[in-house]
Amino acid sequence: MPSPIYPLPGVVQKGELIAEKEKIISNETYQKLESLRKVYEDEGKISGNQNYVTLGQFLIISLALSILMVFLFLFRKDIYFNNRLLMIIMIVIIGMLAVLSWAIKIKIPNLYYIPFCAVPIIIRILFDTRVALNIHLLMVLLAGLFVPNSFEFVFLQFMAGIVAIYSIKTLVKREQLFVSSAIILGTYWIAYIGLVVTRNGSIDTIYWTDLLPFLVSVMITLLAYPMIYAFEKLFGIVSDLTLMELTNSNSKLLRELSFKAPGTFQHSLQVANLAEAAIYKIGVIPYWSVLVPCTMTSVN
């Protein structure tokens, strides 16, 4: 046991101040900070027989995917019996877990650089809110098993993911995607500051450079939108964004209809508007998913 007079290098005594803000870091202080970093990283490490560790991870992931499949079978049979839609979901889940595994392996400076909110955004736009919430919850819980300080990680990612889903509940304009990103960033920052103040009991312990990873994460999250376009083209599905584009009256087909059959064009718009207003009022399906089918039916 180290003596309080001659402590071992890197050993921190109870209640000892390690470093002060804006003070020069000596070699002894650096060793203590390295010891703290090592302890922090060891909290997220898994020890023991690697074969059993792999088996345990396989069981956990299998259980999570099984629960997801049960949810789809009970509440979204249209997805459960559609291999293309199931493949999209599996690609998104496995892809994000692969990115997390790679980031842990190469030891990136901060795991909050990973754009976890891209998953609920992609699933929400391609499917619906319930599916996005369930998948995001399972993804965050799985990720929490492999990262240090898991409660903080799960809390931040879950809160930001919920906000991401709610902020694009009714997607009317593409500008909403950027507004959603700003709201997600604000959620990250507020939640992180709240956790730091709660843990340390002082606002002086907040280092504003620690907020940078969240900004980078949200900026990378914007890549979810071209990924949605790629999924649509590869798997032949239509999202709210595509439906919104098809409602543009300046498109070639609708302009031709308005010139050659103006009466049919106006009638189709009136019917579509009535159906849209009725369905939006009762809240059965997304706001923009009625206008195009009604219009295109008249065109045909």
PDB file of C-alpha atoms in Angstrom:
ATOM      1  CA  MET A   1       0.000   0.000   0.000  1.00  0.00           C
ATOM      2  CA  PRO A   2       1.548   3.338  -1.004  1.00  0.00           C
ATOM      3  CA  SER A   3       2.645   5.737   1.687  1.00  0.00           C
ATOM      4  CA  PRO A   4       0.889   9.121   1.767  1.00  0.00           C
ATOM      5  CA  ILE A   5       4.345  10.739   2.004  1.00  0.00           C
ATOM      6  CA  TYR A   6       5.978   8.831  -0.833  1.00  0.00           C
ATOM      7  CA  PRO A   7       3.133   7.773  -3.130  1.00  0.00           C
ATOM      8  CA  LEU A   8       3.812   5.642  -6.178  1.00  0.00           C
ATOM      9  CA  PRO A   9       3.827   7.427  -9.565  1.00  0.00           C
ATOM     10  CA  GLY A  10       0.328   7.818 -10.920  1.00  0.00           C
ATOM     11  CA  VAL A  11      -1.395   6.855  -7.666  1.00  0.00           C
ATOM     12  CA  VAL A  12      -4.095   9.316  -6.580  1.00  0.00           C
ATOM     13  CA  GLN A  13      -4.935   9.694  -2.905  1.00  0.00           C
ATOM     14  CA  LYS A  14      -8.527  10.087  -1.768  1.00  0.00           C
ATOM     15  CA  GLY A  15      -9.684  13.698  -2.115  1.00  0.00           C
ATOM     16  CA  GLU A  16      -6.471  14.731  -3.882  1.00  0.00           C
ATOM     17  CA  LEU A  17      -6.647  17.441  -6.561  1.00  0.00           C
ATOM     18  CA  ILE A  18      -5.104  16.054  -9.741  1.00  0.00           C
ATOM     19  CA  ALA A  19      -4.871  19.155 -11.925  1.00  0.00           C
ATOM     20  CA  GLU A  20      -6.079  22.741 -11.932  1.00  0.00           C
ATOM     21  CA  LYS A  21      -7.575  24.580 -14.846  1.00  0.00           C
ATOM     22  CA  GLU A  22      -5.108  26.689 -16.865  1.00  0.00           C
ATOM     23  CA  LYS A  23      -2.133  25.304 -14.921  1.00  0.00           C
ATOM     24  CA  ILE A  24       0.958  23.706 -16.418  1.00  0.00           C
ATOM     25  CA  ILE A  25       0.826  19.901 -16.366  1.00  0.00           C
ATOM     26  CA  SER A  26       3.931  18.408 -14.747  1.00  0.00           C
ATOM     27  CA  ASN A  27       5.230  14.895 -15.398  1.00  0.00           C
ATOM     28  CA  GLU A  28       3.760  13.658 -12.116  1.00  0.00           C
ATOM     29  CA  THR A  29       0.360  15.166 -12.925  1.00  0.00           C
ATOM     30  CA  TYR A  30       0.509  13.624 -16.381  1.00  0.00           C
ATOM     31  CA  GLN A  31       1.101  10.177 -14.859  1.00  0.00           C
ATOM     32  CA  LYS A  32      -1.937  10.618 -12.633  1.00  0.00           C
ATOM     33  CA  LEU A  33      -4.072  11.674 -15.575  1.00  0.00           C
ATOM     34  CA  GLU A  34      -2.869   8.622 -17.498  1.00  0.00           C
ATOM     35  CA  SER A  35      -3.809   6.424 -14.528  1.00  0.00           C
ATOM     36  CA  LEU A  36      -7.275   7.972 -14.506  1.00  0.00           C
ATOM     37  CA  ARG A  37      -7.622   7.386 -18.252  1.00  0.00           C
ATOM     38  CA  LYS A  38      -6.579   3.756 -17.881  1.00  0.00           C
ATOM     39  CA  VAL A  39      -9.112   3.136 -15.098  1.00  0.00           C
ATOM     40  CA  TYR A  40     -11.815   4.811 -17.178  1.00  0.00           C
ATOM     41  CA  GLU A  41     -11.016   2.621 -20.187  1.00  0.00           C
ATOM     42  CA  ASP A  42     -10.801  -0.527 -18.063  1.00  0.00           C
ATOM     43  CA  GLU A  43     -14.414   0.018 -17.006  1.00  0.00           C
ATOM     44  CA  GLY A  44     -15.473  -0.665 -20.566  1.00  0.00           C
ATOM     45  CA  LYS A  45     -13.184  -3.648 -21.116  1.00  0.00           C
ATOM     46  CA  ILE A  46     -14.368  -7.225 -21.059  1.00  0.00           C
ATOM     47  CA  SER A  47     -12.128  -9.773 -19.386  1.00  0.00           C
ATOM     48  CA  GLY A  48     -12.185 -13.552 -19.239  1.00  0.00           C
ATOM     49  CA  ASN A  49     -12.270 -16.305 -21.824  1.00  0.00           C
ATOM     50  CA  GLN A  50     -12.802 -14.657 -25.215  1.00  0.00           C
ATOM     51  CA  ASN A  51     -14.860 -17.575 -26.493  1.00  0.00           C
ATOM     52  CA  TYR A  52     -17.368 -17.154 -23.696  1.00  0.00           C
ATOM     53  CA  VAL A  53     -17.376 -13.391 -24.248  1.00  0.00           C
ATOM     54  CA  THR A  54     -18.209 -13.945 -27.916  1.00  0.00           C
ATOM     55  CA  LEU A  55     -20.927 -16.433 -26.976  1.00  0.00           C
ATOM     56  CA  GLY A  56     -22.452 -13.958 -24.527  1.00  0.00           C
ATOM     57  CA  GLN A  57     -22.431 -11.174 -27.115  1.00  0.00           C
ATOM     58  CA  PHE A  58     -24.035 -13.511 -29.659  1.00  0.00           C
ATOM     59  CA  LEU A  59     -26.812 -14.402 -27.205  1.00  0.00           C
ATOM     60  CA  ILE A  60     -27.482 -10.756 -26.354  1.00  0.00           C
ATOM     61  CA  ILE A  61     -27.605  -9.607 -29.976  1.00  0.00           C
ATOM     62  CA  SER A  62     -29.749 -12.604 -30.944  1.00  0.00           C
ATOM     63  CA  LEU A  63     -32.202 -11.804 -28.143  1.00  0.00           C
ATOM     64  CA  ALA A  64     -32.433  -8.158 -29.244  1.00  0.00           C
ATOM     65  CA  LEU A  65     -33.049  -9.103 -32.878  1.00  0.00           C
ATOM     66  CA  SER A  66     -35.617 -11.716 -31.833  1.00  0.00           C
ATOM     67  CA  ILE A  67     -37.540  -9.113 -29.846  1.00  0.00           C
ATOM     68  CA  LEU A  68     -37.443  -6.819 -32.874  1.00  0.00           C
ATOM     69  CA  MET A  69     -38.788  -9.565 -35.131  1.00  0.00           C
ATOM     70  CA  VAL A  70     -41.597 -10.319 -32.650  1.00  0.00           C
ATOM     71  CA  PHE A  71     -42.522  -6.626 -32.666  1.00  0.00           C
ATOM     72  CA  LEU A  72     -42.616  -6.563 -36.479  1.00  0.00           C
ATOM     73  CA  PHE A  73     -44.696  -9.753 -36.588  1.00  0.00           C
ATOM     74  CA  LEU A  74     -47.242  -8.413 -34.113  1.00  0.00           C
ATOM     75  CA  PHE A  75     -47.511  -4.819 -35.278  1.00  0.00           C
ATOM     76  CA  ARG A  76     -45.953  -4.501 -38.755  1.00  0.00           C
ATOM     77  CA  LYS A  77     -46.630  -7.668 -40.726  1.00  0.00           C
ATOM     78  CA  ASP A  78     -46.105  -5.728 -43.956  1.00  0.00           C
ATOM     79  CA  ILE A  79     -42.436  -5.380 -42.997  1.00  0.00           C
ATOM     80  CA  TYR A  80     -42.082  -8.842 -41.448  1.00  0.00           C
ATOM     81  CA  PHE A  81     -43.139 -10.600 -44.645  1.00  0.00           C
ATOM     82  CA  ASN A  82     -41.169  -8.296 -46.969  1.00  0.00           C
ATOM     83  CA  ASN A  83     -37.561  -9.433 -47.385  1.00  0.00           C
ATOM     84  CA  ARG A  84     -36.476  -6.146 -48.964  1.00  0.00           C
ATOM     85  CA  LEU A  85     -37.673  -4.105 -46.002  1.00  0.00           C
ATOM     86  CA  LEU A  86     -36.150  -6.547 -43.517  1.00  0.00           C
ATOM     87  CA  MET A  87     -32.846  -6.333 -45.379  1.00  0.00           C
ATOM     88  CA  ILE A  88     -32.829  -2.529 -45.073  1.00  0.00           C
ATOM     89  CA  ILE A  89     -33.367  -2.766 -41.314  1.00  0.00           C
ATOM     90  CA  MET A  90     -30.621  -5.369 -40.904  1.00  0.00           C
ATOM     91  CA  ILE A  91     -28.171  -3.352 -43.020  1.00  0.00           C
ATOM     92  CA  VAL A  92     -28.760  -0.251 -40.886  1.00  0.00           C
ATOM     93  CA  ILE A  93     -28.431  -2.130 -37.565  1.00  0.00           C
ATOM     94  CA  ILE A  94     -25.397  -4.230 -38.530  1.00  0.00           C
ATOM     95  CA  GLY A  95     -23.751  -1.234 -40.188  1.00  0.00           C
ATOM     96  CA  MET A  96     -24.016   0.935 -37.074  1.00  0.00           C
ATOM     97  CA  LEU A  97     -22.794  -1.879 -34.800  1.00  0.00           C
ATOM     98  CA  ALA A  98     -19.848  -2.424 -37.163  1.00  0.00           C
ATOM     99  CA  VAL A  99     -18.990   1.289 -37.015  1.00  0.00           C
ATOM    100  CA  LEU A 100     -19.142   1.201 -33.204  1.00  0.00           C
ATOM    101  CA  SER A 101     -16.945  -1.915 -33.066  1.00  0.00           C
ATOM    102  CA  TRP A 102     -14.423  -0.331 -35.426  1.00  0.00           C
ATOM    103  CA  ALA A 103     -14.363   2.916 -33.409  1.00  0.00           C
ATOM    104  CA  ILE A 104     -13.721   1.009 -30.170  1.00  0.00           C
ATOM    105  CA  LYS A 105     -11.003  -1.068 -31.831  1.00  0.00           C
ATOM    106  CA  ILE A 106      -9.033   1.915 -33.164  1.00  0.00           C
ATOM    107  CA  LYS A 107      -9.729   3.857 -29.925  1.00  0.00           C
ATOM    108  CA  ILE A 108     -11.089   7.081 -31.368  1.00  0.00           C
ATOM    109  CA  PRO A 109     -10.757  10.046 -28.970  1.00  0.00           C
ATOM    110  CA  ASN A 110     -14.484  10.201 -28.248  1.00  0.00           C
ATOM    111  CA  LEU A 111     -17.284   7.748 -29.057  1.00  0.00           C
ATOM    112  CA  TYR A 112     -19.731  10.631 -29.361  1.00  0.00           C
ATOM    113  CA  TYR A 113     -18.288  11.312 -32.803  1.00  0.00           C
ATOM    114  CA  ILE A 114     -20.342   8.312 -33.996  1.00  0.00           C
ATOM    115  CA  PRO A 115     -23.610   9.527 -35.623  1.00  0.00           C
ATOM    116  CA  PHE A 116     -26.007   7.293 -33.706  1.00  0.00           C
ATOM    117  CA  CYS A 117     -28.975   9.532 -34.539  1.00  0.00           C
ATOM    118  CA  ALA A 118     -28.632   8.557 -38.194  1.00  0.00           C
ATOM    119  CA  VAL A 119     -30.295   5.216 -37.393  1.00  0.00           C
ATOM    120  CA  PRO A 120     -33.630   6.552 -36.048  1.00  0.00           C
ATOM    121  CA  ILE A 121     -33.740   9.201 -38.790  1.00  0.00           C
ATOM    122  CA  ILE A 122     -33.288   6.654 -41.586  1.00  0.00           C
ATOM    123  CA  ILE A 123     -35.799   4.224 -40.084  1.00  0.00           C
ATOM    124  CA  ARG A 124     -38.325   6.982 -39.351  1.00  0.00           C
ATOM    125  CA  ILE A 125     -38.290   8.364 -42.888  1.00  0.00           C
ATOM    126  CA  LEU A 126     -38.344   4.940 -44.572  1.00  0.00           C
ATOM    127  CA  PHE A 127     -40.866   3.356 -42.173  1.00  0.00           C
ATOM    128  CA  ASP A 128     -42.643   5.012 -39.231  1.00  0.00           C
ATOM    129  CA  THR A 129     -42.210   6.346 -35.708  1.00  0.00           C
ATOM    130  CA  ARG A 130     -42.951   3.111 -33.827  1.00  0.00           C
ATOM    131  CA  VAL A 131     -40.411   1.094 -35.792  1.00  0.00           C
ATOM    132  CA  ALA A 132     -37.797   3.848 -35.414  1.00  0.00           C
ATOM    133  CA  LEU A 133     -38.300   4.043 -31.625  1.00  0.00           C
ATOM    134  CA  ASN A 134     -38.032   0.284 -31.137  1.00  0.00           C
ATOM    135  CA  ILE A 135     -34.924  -0.082 -33.286  1.00  0.00           C
ATOM    136  CA  HIS A 136     -33.222   2.932 -31.719  1.00  0.00           C
ATOM    137  CA  LEU A 137     -33.894   1.646 -28.194  1.00  0.00           C
ATOM    138  CA  LEU A 138     -32.460  -1.782 -29.003  1.00  0.00           C
ATOM    139  CA  MET A 139     -29.443  -0.257 -30.765  1.00  0.00           C
ATOM    140  CA  VAL A 140     -28.580   2.046 -27.869  1.00  0.00           C
ATOM    141  CA  LEU A 141     -28.987  -0.709 -25.278  1.00  0.00           C
ATOM    142  CA  LEU A 142     -26.704  -3.002 -27.285  1.00  0.00           C
ATOM    143  CA  ALA A 143     -24.111  -0.257 -27.694  1.00  0.00           C
ATOM    144  CA  GLY A 144     -24.198   0.426 -23.957  1.00  0.00           C
ATOM    145  CA  LEU A 145     -22.783  -3.060 -23.307  1.00  0.00           C
ATOM    146  CA  PHE A 146     -19.546  -2.270 -25.121  1.00  0.00           C
ATOM    147  CA  VAL A 147     -18.736   1.331 -24.175  1.00  0.00           C
ATOM    148  CA  PRO A 148     -17.283   2.803 -20.970  1.00  0.00           C
ATOM    149  CA  ASN A 149     -19.524   4.929 -18.785  1.00  0.00           C
ATOM    150  CA  SER A 150     -22.492   3.207 -20.378  1.00  0.00           C
ATOM    151  CA  PHE A 151     -25.270   5.015 -18.472  1.00  0.00           C
ATOM    152  CA  GLU A 152     -24.154   8.407 -19.728  1.00  0.00           C
ATOM    153  CA  PHE A 153     -23.781   7.068 -23.267  1.00  0.00           C
ATOM    154  CA  VAL A 154     -27.188   5.359 -23.313  1.00  0.00           C
ATOM    155  CA  PHE A 155     -28.934   8.365 -21.767  1.00  0.00           C
ATOM    156  CA  LEU A 156     -27.473  10.879 -24.224  1.00  0.00           C
ATOM    157  CA  GLN A 157     -28.029   8.737 -27.306  1.00  0.00           C
ATOM    158  CA  PHE A 158     -31.541   7.715 -26.322  1.00  0.00           C
ATOM    159  CA  MET A 159     -32.654  11.289 -25.606  1.00  0.00           C
ATOM    160  CA  ALA A 160     -31.136  12.590 -28.840  1.00  0.00           C
ATOM    161  CA  GLY A 161     -32.668   9.735 -30.832  1.00  0.00           C
ATOM    162  CA  ILE A 162     -36.157  10.384 -29.464  1.00  0.00           C
ATOM    163  CA  VAL A 163     -35.837  14.062 -30.325  1.00  0.00           C
ATOM    164  CA  ALA A 164     -34.615  13.148 -33.815  1.00  0.00           C
ATOM    165  CA  ILE A 165     -37.700  10.993 -34.404  1.00  0.00           C
ATOM    166  CA  TYR A 166     -40.157  13.520 -32.994  1.00  0.00           C
ATOM    167  CA  SER A 167     -38.620  16.444 -34.891  1.00  0.00           C
ATOM    168  CA  ILE A 168     -39.375  14.843 -38.275  1.00  0.00           C
ATOM    169  CA  LYS A 169     -42.800  13.418 -37.372  1.00  0.00           C
ATOM    170  CA  THR A 170     -44.440  15.391 -40.169  1.00  0.00           C
ATOM    171  CA  LEU A 171     -41.925  15.934 -42.939  1.00  0.00           C
ATOM    172  CA  VAL A 172     -43.261  18.716 -45.165  1.00  0.00           C
ATOM    173  CA  LYS A 173     -40.111  20.561 -46.261  1.00  0.00           C
ATOM    174  CA  ARG A 174     -36.506  19.510 -46.690  1.00  0.00           C
ATOM    175  CA  GLU A 175     -35.515  22.423 -44.480  1.00  0.00           C
ATOM    176  CA  GLN A 176     -36.928  20.409 -41.600  1.00  0.00           C
ATOM    177  CA  LEU A 177     -33.953  18.068 -41.891  1.00  0.00           C
ATOM    178  CA  PHE A 178     -31.581  20.889 -40.947  1.00  0.00           C
ATOM    179  CA  VAL A 179     -33.926  22.156 -38.250  1.00  0.00           C
ATOM    180  CA  SER A 180     -34.020  18.618 -36.873  1.00  0.00           C
ATOM    181  CA  SER A 181     -30.212  18.510 -36.823  1.00  0.00           C
ATOM    182  CA  ALA A 182     -30.094  21.758 -34.845  1.00  0.00           C
ATOM    183  CA  ILE A 183     -32.630  20.413 -32.334  1.00  0.00           C
ATOM    184  CA  ILE A 184     -30.627  17.181 -31.954  1.00  0.00           C
ATOM    185  CA  LEU A 185     -27.454  19.182 -31.307  1.00  0.00           C
ATOM    186  CA  GLY A 186     -29.216  21.306 -28.690  1.00  0.00           C
ATOM    187  CA  THR A 187     -30.510  18.146 -26.994  1.00  0.00           C
ATOM    188  CA  TYR A 188     -27.018  16.659 -26.871  1.00  0.00           C
ATOM    189  CA  TRP A 189     -25.525  19.799 -25.349  1.00  0.00           C
ATOM    190  CA  ILE A 190     -28.274  20.342 -22.768  1.00  0.00           C
ATOM    191  CA  ALA A 191     -28.235  16.690 -21.688  1.00  0.00           C
ATOM    192  CA  TYR A 192     -24.436  16.572 -21.480  1.00  0.00           C
ATOM    193  CA  ILE A 193     -24.184  19.801 -19.473  1.00  0.00           C
ATOM    194  CA  GLY A 194     -26.929  18.546 -17.167  1.00  0.00           C
ATOM    195  CA  LEU A 195     -25.072  15.273 -16.563  1.00  0.00           C
ATOM    196  CA  VAL A 196     -21.765  17.026 -15.873  1.00  0.00           C
ATOM    197  CA  VAL A 197     -23.304  19.527 -13.456  1.00  0.00           C
ATOM    198  CA  THR A 198     -25.249  16.748 -11.693  1.00  0.00           C
ATOM    199  CA  ARG A 199     -22.152  14.564 -11.368  1.00  0.00           C
ATOM    200  CA  ASN A 200     -19.701  17.261 -10.265  1.00  0.00           C
ATOM    201  CA  GLY A 201     -21.970  19.807  -8.609  1.00  0.00           C
ATOM    202  CA  SER A 202     -20.232  22.694 -10.343  1.00  0.00           C
ATOM    203  CA  ILE A 203     -20.510  24.458 -13.669  1.00  0.00           C
ATOM    204  CA  ASP A 204     -16.764  25.162 -13.622  1.00  0.00           C
ATOM    205  CA  THR A 205     -16.085  21.515 -14.489  1.00  0.00           C
ATOM    206  CA  ILE A 206     -17.661  21.893 -17.942  1.00  0.00           C
ATOM    207  CA  TYR A 207     -15.015  21.989 -20.651  1.00  0.00           C
ATOM    208  CA  TRP A 208     -16.637  23.457 -23.728  1.00  0.00           C
ATOM    209  CA  THR A 209     -14.291  21.544 -26.030  1.00  0.00           C
ATOM    210  CA  ASP A 210     -16.104  18.389 -24.875  1.00  0.00           C
ATOM    211  CA  LEU A 211     -19.163  19.651 -26.783  1.00  0.00           C
ATOM    212  CA  LEU A 212     -17.316  19.496 -30.114  1.00  0.00           C
ATOM    213  CA  PRO A 213     -17.852  15.724 -30.691  1.00  0.00           C
ATOM    214  CA  PHE A 214     -21.614  16.248 -30.609  1.00  0.00           C
ATOM    215  CA  LEU A 215     -21.354  18.917 -33.300  1.00  0.00           C
ATOM    216  CA  VAL A 216     -19.288  16.600 -35.495  1.00  0.00           C
ATOM    217  CA  SER A 217     -21.750  13.762 -34.882  1.00  0.00           C
ATOM    218  CA  VAL A 218     -24.725  15.867 -35.961  1.00  0.00           C
ATOM    219  CA  MET A 219     -22.895  17.033 -39.077  1.00  0.00           C
ATOM    220  CA  ILE A 220     -22.133  13.419 -40.021  1.00  0.00           C
ATOM    221  CA  THR A 221     -25.772  12.565 -39.317  1.00  0.00           C
ATOM    222  CA  LEU A 222     -26.722  14.704 -42.315  1.00  0.00           C
ATOM    223  CA  LEU A 223     -25.240  11.916 -44.449  1.00  0.00           C
ATOM    224  CA  ALA A 224     -28.327   9.907 -43.527  1.00  0.00           C
ATOM    225  CA  TYR A 225     -30.310  11.768 -46.159  1.00  0.00           C
ATOM    226  CA  PRO A 226     -28.290  10.639 -49.211  1.00  0.00           C
ATOM    227  CA  MET A 227     -28.311   7.162 -47.675  1.00  0.00           C
ATOM    228  CA  ILE A 228     -32.110   7.267 -47.656  1.00  0.00           C
ATOM    229  CA  TYR A 229     -32.060   8.104 -51.370  1.00  0.00           C
ATOM    230  CA  ALA A 230     -29.684   5.187 -51.983  1.00  0.00           C
ATOM    231  CA  PHE A 231     -31.959   2.776 -50.085  1.00  0.00           C
ATOM    232  CA  GLU A 232     -34.929   3.953 -52.116  1.00  0.00           C
ATOM    233  CA  LYS A 233     -33.181   3.325 -55.420  1.00  0.00           C
ATOM    234  CA  LEU A 234     -31.590   0.013 -54.419  1.00  0.00           C
ATOM    235  CA  PHE A 235     -34.674  -1.535 -52.830  1.00  0.00           C
ATOM    236  CA  GLY A 236     -37.430   0.139 -54.809  1.00  0.00           C
ATOM    237  CA  ILE A 237     -39.291   1.807 -51.946  1.00  0.00           C
ATOM    238  CA  VAL A 238     -40.805   5.283 -51.626  1.00  0.00           C
ATOM    239  CA  SER A 239     -40.250   7.543 -48.622  1.00  0.00           C
ATOM    240  CA  ASP A 240     -42.041  10.706 -47.517  1.00  0.00           C
ATOM    241  CA  LEU A 241     -39.291  12.742 -49.168  1.00  0.00           C
ATOM    242  CA  THR A 242     -39.955  11.182 -52.557  1.00  0.00           C
ATOM    243  CA  LEU A 243     -43.710  11.633 -52.155  1.00  0.00           C
ATOM    244  CA  MET A 244     -43.085  15.272 -51.343  1.00  0.00           C
ATOM    245  CA  GLU A 245     -41.074  15.668 -54.546  1.00  0.00           C
ATOM    246  CA  LEU A 246     -43.799  13.983 -56.617  1.00  0.00           C
ATOM    247  CA  THR A 247     -46.347  16.527 -55.401  1.00  0.00           C
ATOM    248  CA  ASN A 248     -44.406  19.329 -57.059  1.00  0.00           C
ATOM    249  CA  SER A 249     -46.760  20.747 -59.712  1.00  0.00           C
ATOM    250  CA  ASN A 250     -43.745  21.858 -61.757  1.00  0.00           C
ATOM    251  CA  SER A 251     -42.790  18.262 -62.523  1.00  0.00           C
ATOM    252  CA  LYS A 252     -42.920  17.277 -66.188  1.00  0.00           C
ATOM    253  CA  LEU A 253     -45.873  14.884 -65.910  1.00  0.00           C
ATOM    254  CA  LEU A 254     -48.103  17.188 -63.875  1.00  0.00           C
ATOM    255  CA  ARG A 255     -47.297  20.179 -66.081  1.00  0.00           C
ATOM    256  CA  GLU A 256     -48.250  18.156 -69.155  1.00  0.00           C
ATOM    257  CA  LEU A 257     -51.510  17.123 -67.470  1.00  0.00           C
ATOM    258  CA  SER A 258     -52.346  20.730 -66.576  1.00  0.00           C
ATOM    259  CA  PHE A 259     -51.874  21.816 -70.214  1.00  0.00           C
ATOM    260  CA  LYS A 260     -53.637  18.893 -71.935  1.00  0.00           C
ATOM    261  CA  ALA A 261     -56.403  18.220 -69.416  1.00  0.00           C
ATOM    262  CA  PRO A 262     -56.769  21.200 -67.078  1.00  0.00           C
ATOM    263  CA  GLY A 263     -60.164  20.016 -65.808  1.00  0.00           C
ATOM    264  CA  THR A 264     -58.796  16.605 -64.801  1.00  0.00           C
ATOM    265  CA  PHE A 265     -55.777  18.285 -63.232  1.00  0.00           C
ATOM    266  CA  GLN A 266     -57.874  20.611 -61.058  1.00  0.00           C
ATOM    267  CA  HIS A 267     -60.270  17.810 -60.122  1.00  0.00           C
ATOM    268  CA  SER A 268     -57.411  15.518 -59.042  1.00  0.00           C
ATOM    269  CA  LEU A 269     -55.940  18.291 -56.891  1.00  0.00           C
ATOM    270  CA  GLN A 270     -59.284  18.972 -55.215  1.00  0.00           C
ATOM    271  CA  VAL A 271     -59.859  15.288 -54.470  1.00  0.00           C
ATOM    272  CA  ALA A 272     -56.311  14.924 -53.180  1.00  0.00           C
ATOM    273  CA  ASN A 273     -56.658  17.984 -50.947  1.00  0.00           C
ATOM    274  CA  LEU A 274     -59.931  16.724 -49.484  1.00  0.00           C
ATOM    275  CA  ALA A 275     -58.498  13.265 -48.806  1.00  0.00           C
ATOM    276  CA  GLU A 276     -55.307  14.762 -47.392  1.00  0.00           C
ATOM    277  CA  ALA A 277     -57.186  17.035 -45.015  1.00  0.00           C
ATOM    278  CA  ALA A 278     -59.453  14.205 -43.841  1.00  0.00           C
ATOM    279  CA  ILE A 279     -56.662  11.745 -43.163  1.00  0.00           C
ATOM    280  CA  TYR A 280     -54.466  14.398 -41.534  1.00  0.00           C
ATOM    281  CA  LYS A 281     -57.388  15.248 -39.259  1.00  0.00           C
ATOM    282  CA  ILE A 282     -57.841  11.675 -38.003  1.00  0.00           C
ATOM    283  CA  GLY A 283     -54.077  11.041 -37.935  1.00  0.00           C
ATOM    284  CA  VAL A 284     -54.138   7.611 -39.527  1.00  0.00           C
ATOM    285  CA  ILE A 285     -51.134   7.865 -41.867  1.00  0.00           C
ATOM    286  CA  PRO A 286     -48.429  10.454 -42.584  1.00  0.00           C
ATOM    287  CA  TYR A 287     -49.551  13.815 -43.898  1.00  0.00           C
ATOM    288  CA  TRP A 288     -47.974  13.581 -47.343  1.00  0.00           C
ATOM    289  CA  SER A 289     -48.768   9.977 -48.238  1.00  0.00           C
ATOM    290  CA  VAL A 290     -52.196  10.680 -49.748  1.00  0.00           C
ATOM    291  CA  LEU A 291     -51.692  13.446 -52.257  1.00  0.00           C
ATOM    292  CA  VAL A 292     -49.573  11.532 -54.748  1.00  0.00           C
ATOM    293  CA  PRO A 293     -51.674   8.347 -54.998  1.00  0.00           C
ATOM    294  CA  CYS A 294     -54.831  10.357 -55.549  1.00  0.00           C
ATOM    295  CA  THR A 295     -53.198  12.592 -58.149  1.00  0.00           C
ATOM    296  CA  MET A 296     -51.514   9.758 -59.996  1.00  0.00           C
ATOM    297  CA  THR A 297     -54.777   7.792 -60.076  1.00  0.00           C
ATOM    298  CA  SER A 298     -56.414  10.681 -61.910  1.00  0.00           C
ATOM    299  CA  VAL A 299     -53.441  10.936 -64.248  1.00  0.00           C
ATOM    300  CA  ASN A 300     -53.774   7.281 -65.181  1.00  0.00           C
TER     301      ASN A 300
END
